[in-house]
Tab-separated table of C-alpha atoms in Angstrom:
chain	number	residue	atom	x	y	z
Y	5	MET	CA	-67.653	-7.076	22.604
Y	6	SER	CA	-68.578	-9.175	26.573
Y	7	ASP	CA	-71.265	-7.390	27.282
Y	8	GLU	CA	-74.082	-7.281	23.753
Y	9	ASN	CA	-76.434	-4.859	25.289
Y	10	ALA	CA	-74.152	-2.498	27.266
Y	11	GLY	CA	-75.208	0.907	25.498
Y	12	LEU	CA	-72.866	3.477	24.966
Y	13	ILE	CA	-70.628	5.529	27.465
Y	14	ALA	CA	-68.199	8.171	27.370
Y	15	ALA	CA	-66.170	8.535	30.036
Y	16	ASP	CA	-64.589	11.284	31.122
Y	17	LEU	CA	-64.436	12.710	27.339
Y	18	GLY	CA	-62.307	15.950	26.365
Y	19	VAL	CA	-62.989	16.894	22.454
Y	20	SER	CA	-60.739	18.852	20.637
Y	21	ARG	CA	-61.005	20.540	16.787
Y	22	GLY	CA	-58.292	21.940	15.387
Y	23	GLY	CA	-55.961	22.406	18.485
Y	24	ARG	CA	-58.815	23.445	20.654
Y	25	LEU	CA	-60.173	21.853	23.776
Y	26	LEU	CA	-64.272	22.219	23.245
Y	27	ILE	CA	-65.143	19.849	25.431
Y	28	ASP	CA	-63.273	18.524	28.828
Y	29	GLY	CA	-64.470	16.736	31.715
Y	30	LEU	CA	-68.008	14.678	29.784
Y	31	SER	CA	-69.287	11.250	31.337
Y	32	PHE	CA	-71.993	10.224	30.299
Y	33	GLU	CA	-73.901	6.644	29.185
Y	34	LEU	CA	-76.760	6.054	27.927
Y	35	GLU	CA	-79.163	2.417	28.060
Y	36	ALA	CA	-81.823	1.140	25.918
Y	37	GLY	CA	-84.345	3.752	25.557
Y	38	ASP	CA	-82.083	6.486	26.604
Y	39	ALA	CA	-81.378	10.072	24.373
Y	40	ALA	CA	-79.173	12.621	25.239
Y	41	LEU	CA	-80.108	15.994	24.075
Y	42	VAL	CA	-76.695	17.629	23.343
Y	43	THR	CA	-77.266	21.595	22.911
Y	44	GLY	CA	-75.142	24.798	22.645
Y	45	PRO	CA	-74.628	27.521	21.336
Y	46	ASN	CA	-72.779	27.639	17.666
Y	47	GLY	CA	-69.345	26.372	17.913
Y	48	SER	CA	-69.960	24.860	21.251
Y	49	GLY	CA	-68.618	21.534	19.423
Y	50	LYS	CA	-72.169	19.509	18.729
Y	51	THR	CA	-71.180	17.999	15.802
Y	52	SER	CA	-67.414	17.321	17.282
Y	53	LEU	CA	-68.786	15.226	20.084
Y	54	LEU	CA	-71.201	13.226	17.846
Y	55	ARG	CA	-68.426	12.718	15.389
Y	56	VAL	CA	-65.946	11.787	18.109
Y	57	LEU	CA	-69.101	9.636	19.819
Y	58	ALA	CA	-69.654	8.271	16.547
Y	59	GLY	CA	-65.639	6.606	15.970
Y	60	LEU	CA	-64.455	8.926	12.928
Y	61	ALA	CA	-62.634	11.458	15.258
Y	62	PRO	CA	-60.324	9.795	17.788
Y	63	PRO	CA	-60.822	11.655	21.714
Y	64	ALA	CA	-58.599	14.112	22.467
Y	65	ALA	CA	-59.242	13.238	26.340
Y	66	GLY	CA	-61.258	10.035	28.045
Y	67	SER	CA	-63.005	7.242	26.802
Y	68	VAL	CA	-66.251	6.228	24.568
Y	69	LYS	CA	-67.091	2.964	24.938
Y	70	TRP	CA	-70.248	0.935	23.071
Y	71	ALA	CA	-70.778	-2.427	23.817
Y	72	ALA	CA	-68.193	-2.400	26.272
Y	73	THR	CA	-64.893	-1.808	23.655
Y	74	GLU	CA	-63.714	1.698	22.592
Y	75	VAL	CA	-65.822	2.745	20.081
Y	76	ARG	CA	-62.772	3.705	17.835
Y	77	GLN	CA	-61.610	-0.485	17.482
Y	78	LEU	CA	-65.020	-1.415	17.207
Y	79	ALA	CA	-65.353	-5.283	14.935
Y	80	PRO	CA	-67.206	-4.375	12.020
Y	81	GLU	CA	-70.303	-5.846	12.432
Y	82	ALA	CA	-70.445	-4.167	15.321
Y	83	ARG	CA	-70.197	-0.707	13.527
Y	84	ALA	CA	-73.659	-1.786	12.845
Y	85	GLY	CA	-75.254	-0.813	16.209
Y	86	ILE	CA	-74.310	2.578	15.354
Y	87	ALA	CA	-75.449	5.103	12.393
Y	88	TYR	CA	-74.619	8.410	12.002
Y	89	ARG	CA	-76.176	10.836	9.922
Y	90	GLY	CA	-74.362	14.750	10.223
Y	91	HIS	CA	-74.382	17.608	8.540
Y	92	LEU	CA	-73.699	16.195	4.907
Y	93	ASN	CA	-76.245	13.603	3.987
Y	94	GLY	CA	-73.724	11.366	2.296
Y	95	LEU	CA	-76.177	10.630	-1.087
Y	96	LYS	CA	-74.164	10.124	-4.224
Y	97	LYS	CA	-75.659	13.373	-7.195
Y	98	ASP	CA	-75.649	11.477	-10.140
Y	99	LEU	CA	-78.078	8.601	-8.574
Y	100	THR	CA	-81.179	8.344	-8.493
Y	101	VAL	CA	-83.015	8.555	-4.696
Y	102	ARG	CA	-83.692	4.545	-5.223
Y	103	GLU	CA	-80.298	3.488	-6.174
Y	104	ASN	CA	-79.053	5.596	-3.228
Y	105	LEU	CA	-81.448	3.550	-0.814
Y	106	GLU	CA	-80.114	0.593	-1.993
Y	107	PHE	CA	-76.665	0.782	-1.713
Y	108	HIS	CA	-76.894	1.903	1.828
Y	109	ARG	CA	-79.578	-1.396	1.673
Y	110	ALA	CA	-76.515	-3.033	0.709
Y	111	LEU	CA	-73.472	-1.806	2.663
Y	112	ASN	CA	-75.280	-2.606	5.837
Y	113	GLY	CA	-75.984	-5.906	4.641
Y	114	SER	CA	-80.270	-4.397	5.399
Y	115	GLU	CA	-83.497	-6.065	3.641
Y	116	ALA	CA	-85.418	-3.383	4.968
Y	117	PRO	CA	-88.693	-2.498	1.946
Y	118	ILE	CA	-87.245	0.269	0.314
Y	119	ASP	CA	-90.804	1.332	-1.060
Y	120	GLU	CA	-92.390	1.667	2.239
Y	121	LEU	CA	-89.534	3.892	2.685
Y	122	LEU	CA	-89.868	5.386	-0.031
Y	123	VAL	CA	-93.977	6.352	0.559
Y	124	THR	CA	-93.093	7.116	3.846
Y	125	LEU	CA	-91.207	10.071	3.565
Y	126	GLY	CA	-93.510	11.705	0.580
Y	127	LEU	CA	-90.369	10.770	-1.957
Y	128	ARG	CA	-92.437	8.010	-4.369
Y	129	ASP	CA	-92.341	10.565	-6.748
Y	130	VAL	CA	-89.090	11.381	-7.257
Y	131	ALA	CA	-87.838	8.256	-6.888
Y	132	GLY	CA	-86.807	7.679	-9.902
Y	133	GLN	CA	-85.390	11.296	-9.644
Y	134	ARG	CA	-81.186	11.907	-10.039
Y	135	LEU	CA	-81.053	13.302	-6.201
Y	136	ARG	CA	-79.457	16.771	-7.566
Y	137	PHE	CA	-82.634	17.605	-9.371
Y	138	LEU	CA	-84.090	17.086	-5.492
Y	139	SER	CA	-84.553	20.609	-3.139
Y	140	ALA	CA	-82.427	20.857	0.398
Y	141	GLY	CA	-85.190	19.141	2.807
Y	142	GLN	CA	-86.054	16.108	0.007
Y	143	ARG	CA	-82.107	15.435	-0.194
Y	144	ARG	CA	-82.533	15.315	3.692
Y	145	ARG	CA	-85.228	13.163	3.900
Y	146	ALA	CA	-83.293	11.030	1.599
Y	147	GLY	CA	-80.737	11.004	4.200
Y	148	LEU	CA	-82.701	10.649	7.281
Y	149	ALA	CA	-84.019	7.392	5.508
Y	150	MET	CA	-80.420	5.362	6.332
Y	151	LEU	CA	-81.486	5.302	9.800
Y	152	LYS	CA	-84.185	2.912	8.890
Y	153	LEU	CA	-82.211	0.853	6.657
Y	154	GLY	CA	-79.906	-0.993	9.017
Y	155	GLU	CA	-80.537	-1.789	12.317
Y	156	ALA	CA	-78.698	0.239	14.279
Y	157	ARG	CA	-79.687	0.973	18.091
Y	158	LEU	CA	-77.997	4.119	18.604
Y	159	TRP	CA	-78.684	6.740	17.170
Y	160	LEU	CA	-75.971	9.527	16.339
Y	161	LEU	CA	-77.751	12.180	15.012
Y	162	ASP	CA	-76.895	15.687	13.674
Y	163	GLU	CA	-78.992	19.198	13.518
Y	164	PRO	CA	-81.591	16.416	12.559
Y	165	LEU	CA	-84.305	18.653	11.322
Y	166	THR	CA	-82.078	20.868	9.080
Y	167	ASN	CA	-84.789	22.131	5.972
Y	168	LEU	CA	-86.667	19.322	6.979
Y	169	ASP	CA	-90.424	21.398	6.616
Y	170	ILE	CA	-93.455	20.864	9.927
Y	171	ALA	CA	-94.430	17.326	7.963
Y	172	GLY	CA	-90.864	15.943	7.827
Y	173	ARG	CA	-89.475	16.848	11.661
Y	174	ARG	CA	-93.348	15.838	13.077
Y	175	LEU	CA	-92.139	12.890	11.494
Y	176	VAL	CA	-88.355	12.303	12.625
Y	177	ALA	CA	-89.618	13.314	16.044
Y	178	GLN	CA	-91.862	10.244	15.812
Y	179	TRP	CA	-88.836	7.759	14.622
Y	180	ILE	CA	-87.115	9.075	17.403
Y	181	ASP	CA	-89.853	8.069	20.002
Y	182	GLU	CA	-90.817	4.798	18.613
Y	183	HIS	CA	-87.561	4.173	18.144
Y	184	LEU	CA	-86.447	4.725	21.595
Y	185	ASP	CA	-90.289	3.138	22.881
Y	186	ALA	CA	-88.254	-0.257	20.964
Y	187	GLY	CA	-85.485	-0.018	23.529
Y	188	GLY	CA	-83.334	2.338	21.198
Y	189	MET	CA	-80.317	5.104	22.293
Y	190	ALA	CA	-80.192	8.287	20.644
Y	191	ALA	CA	-77.277	11.526	20.599
Y	192	ILE	CA	-79.124	14.375	19.401
Y	193	ALA	CA	-78.037	17.900	18.921
Y	194	SER	CA	-80.300	20.595	17.543
Y	195	HIS	CA	-80.749	23.686	18.058
Y	196	GLN	CA	-84.903	22.982	18.006
Y	197	PRO	CA	-84.916	20.936	20.865
Y	198	ASP	CA	-88.318	20.995	21.715
Y	199	GLN	CA	-89.804	20.019	18.188
Y	200	LEU	CA	-88.092	16.307	19.156
Y	201	ALA	CA	-91.047	16.143	21.111
Y	202	GLY	CA	-90.141	13.762	23.504
Y	203	GLY	CA	-87.670	15.361	24.888
Y	204	GLY	CA	-84.635	14.021	25.852
Y	205	THR	CA	-83.811	11.801	29.325
Y	206	LEU	CA	-80.646	13.466	29.050
Y	207	SER	CA	-80.082	17.643	28.879
Y	208	ILE	CA	-75.788	17.725	27.394
Y	209	GLU	CA	-75.468	21.916	27.776
Y	210	LEU	CA	-72.046	22.474	26.328
R	39	MET	CA	-67.044	-9.529	1.080
R	40	VAL	CA	-66.800	-10.578	-2.911
R	41	ASP	CA	-71.182	-9.235	-2.468
R	42	ILE	CA	-69.802	-6.202	-0.661
R	43	PHE	CA	-67.665	-5.519	-3.454
R	44	LEU	CA	-69.231	-5.868	-6.572
R	45	THR	CA	-72.167	-3.257	-4.613
R	46	ILE	CA	-68.813	-0.900	-4.809
R	47	MET	CA	-67.702	-1.389	-7.745
R	48	GLY	CA	-70.367	-1.333	-9.173
R	49	ARG	CA	-71.662	1.885	-7.871
R	50	ASP	CA	-68.855	3.691	-8.978
R	51	LEU	CA	-69.183	2.468	-12.076
R	52	LYS	CA	-72.122	3.446	-12.586
R	53	LEU	CA	-70.954	6.849	-11.763
R	54	ALA	CA	-68.639	6.746	-13.936
R	55	TYR	CA	-70.896	6.327	-16.685
R	56	ARG	CA	-72.926	9.218	-15.826
R	57	ARG	CA	-69.810	11.490	-15.192
R	58	TRP	CA	-67.785	10.103	-18.587
R	59	SER	CA	-67.039	13.894	-19.334
R	60	GLU	CA	-64.285	12.716	-15.935
R	61	PHE	CA	-62.866	9.544	-17.541
R	62	ALA	CA	-62.610	10.830	-20.970
R	63	ASN	CA	-61.112	14.314	-20.912
R	64	PRO	CA	-57.495	12.930	-19.479
R	65	LEU	CA	-57.774	10.793	-22.874
R	66	LEU	CA	-58.632	12.920	-25.000
R	67	PHE	CA	-55.538	14.956	-23.563
R	68	PHE	CA	-53.365	12.050	-24.128
R	69	VAL	CA	-54.356	11.518	-27.265
R	70	ILE	CA	-53.220	15.779	-28.292
R	71	VAL	CA	-50.316	16.318	-25.631
R	72	ALA	CA	-48.629	11.930	-27.688
R	73	SER	CA	-49.983	13.430	-31.157
R	74	LEU	CA	-48.786	16.652	-30.689
R	75	PHE	CA	-45.026	15.296	-31.051
R	76	PRO	CA	-44.598	14.448	-34.712
R	77	LEU	CA	-46.192	17.743	-35.319
R	78	ALA	CA	-43.699	19.547	-33.510
R	79	LEU	CA	-40.491	17.321	-33.756
R	80	SER	CA	-39.648	16.545	-38.171
R	81	PRO	CA	-41.651	13.887	-39.482
R	82	GLY	CA	-38.586	11.751	-39.454
R	83	GLN	CA	-39.020	7.811	-39.194
R	84	ALA	CA	-35.811	7.270	-36.987
R	85	LEU	CA	-36.417	10.727	-34.584
R	86	LEU	CA	-40.431	9.304	-33.573
R	87	GLN	CA	-39.028	5.843	-33.348
R	88	SER	CA	-36.444	6.890	-31.536
R	89	ILE	CA	-38.429	8.630	-28.893
R	90	GLY	CA	-41.786	6.718	-28.901
R	91	THR	CA	-41.726	4.990	-26.015
R	92	GLY	CA	-40.787	8.086	-23.739
R	93	VAL	CA	-43.024	10.152	-25.275
R	94	LEU	CA	-45.757	8.299	-24.727
R	95	TRP	CA	-45.255	6.565	-21.886
R	96	VAL	CA	-45.024	9.749	-20.501
R	97	ALA	CA	-47.958	11.339	-21.928
R	98	ALA	CA	-49.733	8.586	-20.447
R	99	LEU	CA	-48.918	8.980	-16.896
R	100	LEU	CA	-48.827	12.849	-17.067
R	101	SER	CA	-52.698	13.107	-18.511
R	102	SER	CA	-53.657	10.481	-15.455
R	103	LEU	CA	-52.892	12.447	-13.175
R	104	LEU	CA	-55.809	14.446	-14.446
R	105	ALA	CA	-58.734	11.562	-13.170
R	106	LEU	CA	-56.871	10.511	-10.035
R	107	GLU	CA	-58.759	13.355	-8.312
R	108	GLY	CA	-61.698	12.857	-7.515
R	109	LEU	CA	-60.651	9.351	-6.650
R	110	PHE	CA	-61.841	9.972	-3.602
R	111	ARG	CA	-63.139	13.210	-3.264
R	112	GLY	CA	-66.203	12.690	-4.014
R	113	ASP	CA	-67.613	10.504	-1.492
R	114	PHE	CA	-65.623	12.275	0.903
R	115	GLU	CA	-67.083	16.128	-0.016
R	116	ASP	CA	-70.702	14.624	-0.365
R	117	GLY	CA	-70.379	12.061	3.855
R	118	SER	CA	-70.703	8.985	1.550
R	119	MET	CA	-66.315	8.255	2.949
R	120	GLU	CA	-68.306	8.814	6.216
R	121	GLN	CA	-71.085	7.296	6.108
R	122	ILE	CA	-68.994	3.593	4.038
R	123	LEU	CA	-66.030	3.946	7.150
R	124	LEU	CA	-69.143	3.744	9.711
R	125	SER	CA	-71.088	0.757	7.783
R	126	PRO	CA	-69.934	-3.046	8.395
R	127	ALA	CA	-68.580	-3.612	5.543
R	128	PRO	CA	-64.484	-4.172	5.444
R	129	PHE	CA	-62.964	-0.651	4.763
R	130	GLY	CA	-60.063	-2.134	2.792
R	131	THR	CA	-62.661	-3.959	0.256
R	132	VAL	CA	-64.341	-0.713	-0.292
R	133	VAL	CA	-60.638	0.446	-1.361
R	134	ILE	CA	-60.047	-2.485	-2.885
R	135	ALA	CA	-63.374	-1.973	-5.120
R	136	LYS	CA	-62.892	1.186	-5.641
R	137	ILE	CA	-59.260	1.600	-7.223
R	138	ALA	CA	-60.737	-1.669	-8.837
R	139	ALA	CA	-63.528	0.097	-10.582
R	140	HIS	CA	-60.607	3.857	-10.950
R	141	TRP	CA	-58.482	0.674	-13.020
R	142	ILE	CA	-61.829	-0.357	-15.223
R	143	VAL	CA	-62.420	3.286	-16.007
R	144	SER	CA	-59.129	4.769	-16.556
R	145	GLY	CA	-56.284	1.527	-16.647
R	146	ILE	CA	-58.527	-0.280	-19.817
R	147	PRO	CA	-59.100	2.483	-22.260
R	148	LEU	CA	-55.142	3.733	-22.329
R	149	ILE	CA	-54.576	-0.716	-22.944
R	150	VAL	CA	-56.489	-0.019	-25.854
R	151	LEU	CA	-55.717	3.843	-26.590
R	152	VAL	CA	-51.786	4.033	-26.070
R	153	PRO	CA	-51.115	0.665	-28.923
R	154	VAL	CA	-53.336	2.889	-31.470
R	155	VAL	CA	-51.696	6.066	-30.594
R	156	ALA	CA	-48.619	4.408	-30.821
R	157	LEU	CA	-48.327	4.263	-35.200
R	158	SER	CA	-48.628	7.449	-35.541
R	159	PHE	CA	-44.461	6.824	-33.977
R	160	GLN	CA	-44.605	4.493	-36.734
R	161	LEU	CA	-43.168	2.268	-33.521
R	162	PRO	CA	-43.328	-1.606	-35.024
R	163	GLY	CA	-45.482	-4.013	-34.776
R	164	GLU	CA	-44.278	-6.521	-32.357
R	165	ALA	CA	-43.788	-2.974	-29.962
R	166	LEU	CA	-47.412	-3.224	-30.136
R	167	ALA	CA	-48.495	-6.706	-28.851
R	168	THR	CA	-45.600	-5.661	-25.926
R	169	LEU	CA	-46.719	-1.950	-25.475
R	170	ALA	CA	-50.100	-3.257	-24.561
R	171	ALA	CA	-48.481	-6.231	-22.266
R	172	ALA	CA	-46.666	-4.161	-20.688
R	173	LEU	CA	-49.752	-1.243	-19.711
R	174	LEU	CA	-51.896	-4.241	-18.749
R	175	LEU	CA	-49.489	-5.228	-16.273
R	176	ALA	CA	-48.599	-0.987	-15.379
R	177	THR	CA	-51.901	0.670	-15.002
R	178	PRO	CA	-53.458	-1.153	-11.909
R	179	THR	CA	-49.652	0.095	-10.481
R	180	LEU	CA	-50.812	3.842	-11.455
R	181	SER	CA	-53.901	2.942	-9.822
R	182	VAL	CA	-53.094	1.591	-6.855
R	183	LEU	CA	-50.201	4.355	-6.507
R	184	SER	CA	-52.933	7.013	-8.053
R	185	ALA	CA	-55.111	6.049	-5.018
R	186	ILE	CA	-52.562	6.391	-2.751
R	187	GLY	CA	-52.194	10.398	-3.787
R	188	ALA	CA	-55.462	10.545	-3.549
R	189	ALA	CA	-56.137	9.204	-0.589
R	190	LEU	CA	-53.542	12.046	2.129
R	191	THR	CA	-54.741	14.711	-0.264
R	192	VAL	CA	-57.873	13.883	0.066
R	193	SER	CA	-58.612	16.816	3.476
R	194	LEU	CA	-56.815	19.718	1.415
R	195	LYS	CA	-59.495	21.813	-1.005
R	196	SER	CA	-57.078	21.535	-4.041
R	197	GLY	CA	-54.516	18.521	-3.859
R	198	GLY	CA	-54.194	18.003	-7.628
R	199	SER	CA	-50.658	19.395	-8.485
R	200	ILE	CA	-49.222	18.040	-4.739
R	201	ILE	CA	-50.671	14.366	-5.998
R	202	GLY	CA	-48.365	14.659	-8.621
R	203	LEU	CA	-45.788	15.248	-6.998
R	204	LEU	CA	-46.383	12.677	-5.021
R	205	ILE	CA	-47.053	9.925	-6.868
R	206	LEU	CA	-44.383	10.552	-9.953
R	207	PRO	CA	-41.274	10.068	-8.448
R	208	LEU	CA	-43.029	6.643	-7.725
R	209	CYS	CA	-43.981	6.151	-10.884
R	210	SER	CA	-40.398	5.951	-11.736
R	211	PRO	CA	-39.644	1.916	-11.423
R	212	MET	CA	-43.132	1.650	-14.022
R	213	LEU	CA	-41.802	3.928	-16.109
R	214	ILE	CA	-38.530	2.102	-16.451
R	215	PHE	CA	-39.622	-1.074	-17.394
R	216	GLY	CA	-42.171	-0.251	-19.295
R	217	THR	CA	-40.606	1.622	-21.124
R	218	ARG	CA	-37.186	-0.915	-21.557
R	219	ALA	CA	-40.096	-3.618	-22.837
R	220	THR	CA	-41.426	-1.654	-25.340
R	221	ASP	CA	-37.494	-0.697	-26.729
R	222	MET	CA	-36.467	-4.108	-26.540
R	223	ALA	CA	-39.757	-5.506	-28.625
R	224	ALA	CA	-39.146	-3.085	-31.181
R	225	ASN	CA	-35.081	-3.930	-31.182
R	226	GLY	CA	-36.185	-7.715	-31.582
R	227	GLU	CA	-34.781	-9.128	-28.276
R	228	PRO	CA	-36.790	-11.303	-25.743
R	229	VAL	CA	-38.900	-9.093	-23.884
R	230	ALA	CA	-39.612	-11.291	-20.566
R	231	ALA	CA	-37.833	-10.207	-18.330
R	232	PRO	CA	-39.339	-6.595	-17.966
R	233	LEU	CA	-42.838	-6.858	-18.268
R	234	TYR	CA	-41.798	-9.684	-15.178
R	235	LEU	CA	-40.693	-6.714	-12.809
R	236	LEU	CA	-43.570	-4.589	-13.977
R	237	ALA	CA	-45.790	-8.146	-12.420
R	238	ALA	CA	-43.719	-7.865	-9.812
R	239	LEU	CA	-44.522	-3.877	-8.839
R	240	ALA	CA	-48.224	-4.238	-9.212
R	241	VAL	CA	-48.462	-7.511	-6.786
R	242	PHE	CA	-47.011	-5.375	-4.435
R	243	ALA	CA	-48.693	-2.916	-5.466
R	244	ILE	CA	-52.088	-4.085	-5.120
R	245	SER	CA	-51.341	-5.748	-1.698
R	246	LEU	CA	-49.832	-3.113	0.332
R	247	GLY	CA	-50.884	-0.556	-1.229
R	248	PRO	CA	-54.974	-0.568	0.228
R	249	LEU	CA	-53.948	-0.696	3.391
R	250	ALA	CA	-51.595	2.239	2.610
R	251	VAL	CA	-54.733	3.504	1.465
R	252	ALA	CA	-57.402	3.137	3.973
R	253	ALA	CA	-54.980	3.996	7.160
R	254	ALA	CA	-54.767	7.421	4.565
R	255	LEU	CA	-58.531	7.923	4.433
R	256	ARG	CA	-59.274	6.915	8.282
R	257	VAL	CA	-57.004	9.889	9.170
R	258	GLY	CA	-57.973	12.222	6.637
R	259	LEU	CA	-61.954	12.002	7.666
R	260	GLU	CA	-60.943	12.603	12.047
């Protein structure tokens, strides 16, 4: 934690899945305002890479550092700087949309206003519905809402556009642009890189 | 830290309330299994009294196996667990809160239910209070052991039978002291010793168990 402003540094990174090496010798750096766009065919290791960057899985080789600390060894408070949104939304089907968001807000110690967020996402009318009665796109929107329920500077997004309609895609692209403009960072795996308006300052092709 | 504990426990209790059948089924299973013994065996008072304690404890133990697979699996499969692990919330606290919620919905009902079912085995009244006390001390240990089993098998497709193999042997000290306390009370002997041992087991399990659970869950998520 010597350098609060340091970004994400991946050095000579190797990523393996099920004993098979998918990525070897990948090095890159993200600083304030940078976005890395991760592209590649199915099975090329995009998800595995993001999970390693998030610290969920250990790298097969090399290191990932966030704020000058190995990402797997971050103190709990420092983890708040990273938000990971994977294929799974991380929401409970038997809680309402609002309850889900309130839970994650409490978990992240955030004070973000939920009502505004629900309006922005077009989920206000279903806020009191249990998640199991929502469509896949609505669930995705609720999942992405969590990006705003915390003060993460680094967003790790795995296929954020899946299941979203055109308005939803625009909203996500807009959120990412705003986030980067505000000095945030992002690593995004996507099959539709052209729809993420600004695109990446950095392109990682697997 | 207290906030996180209450947040997680509150959420799990709310979820349990909305899927109450998941927790009611094992209790019903316990009642039915325990009631089958007096039906299957001769209804003589002496026989029922002598086997009653053992049957009740084993039935309670087996029925609690039914509820434990969902302890972490739900959170694991919908991605909640990775979000919790990556959040600034201390993971050990999260694990303890989840175990506490599990104990409230599966342990406390057993403490109430077992002495009631014990009536059908004609256990003497003095033994019932001891039985409840022994369960009060044993169920937290059982919840922690269940959590260890559930955490170790969380990344398997179906952990059900393996969990039983993993944790039932670990439950034997609890079973021995629990049945011993109940039997001694039925015979009018002092029961402090086995109860203290159950309490010691509970302290041991609660202080070290969550560390093992947290470690197992981290590995399961890789």
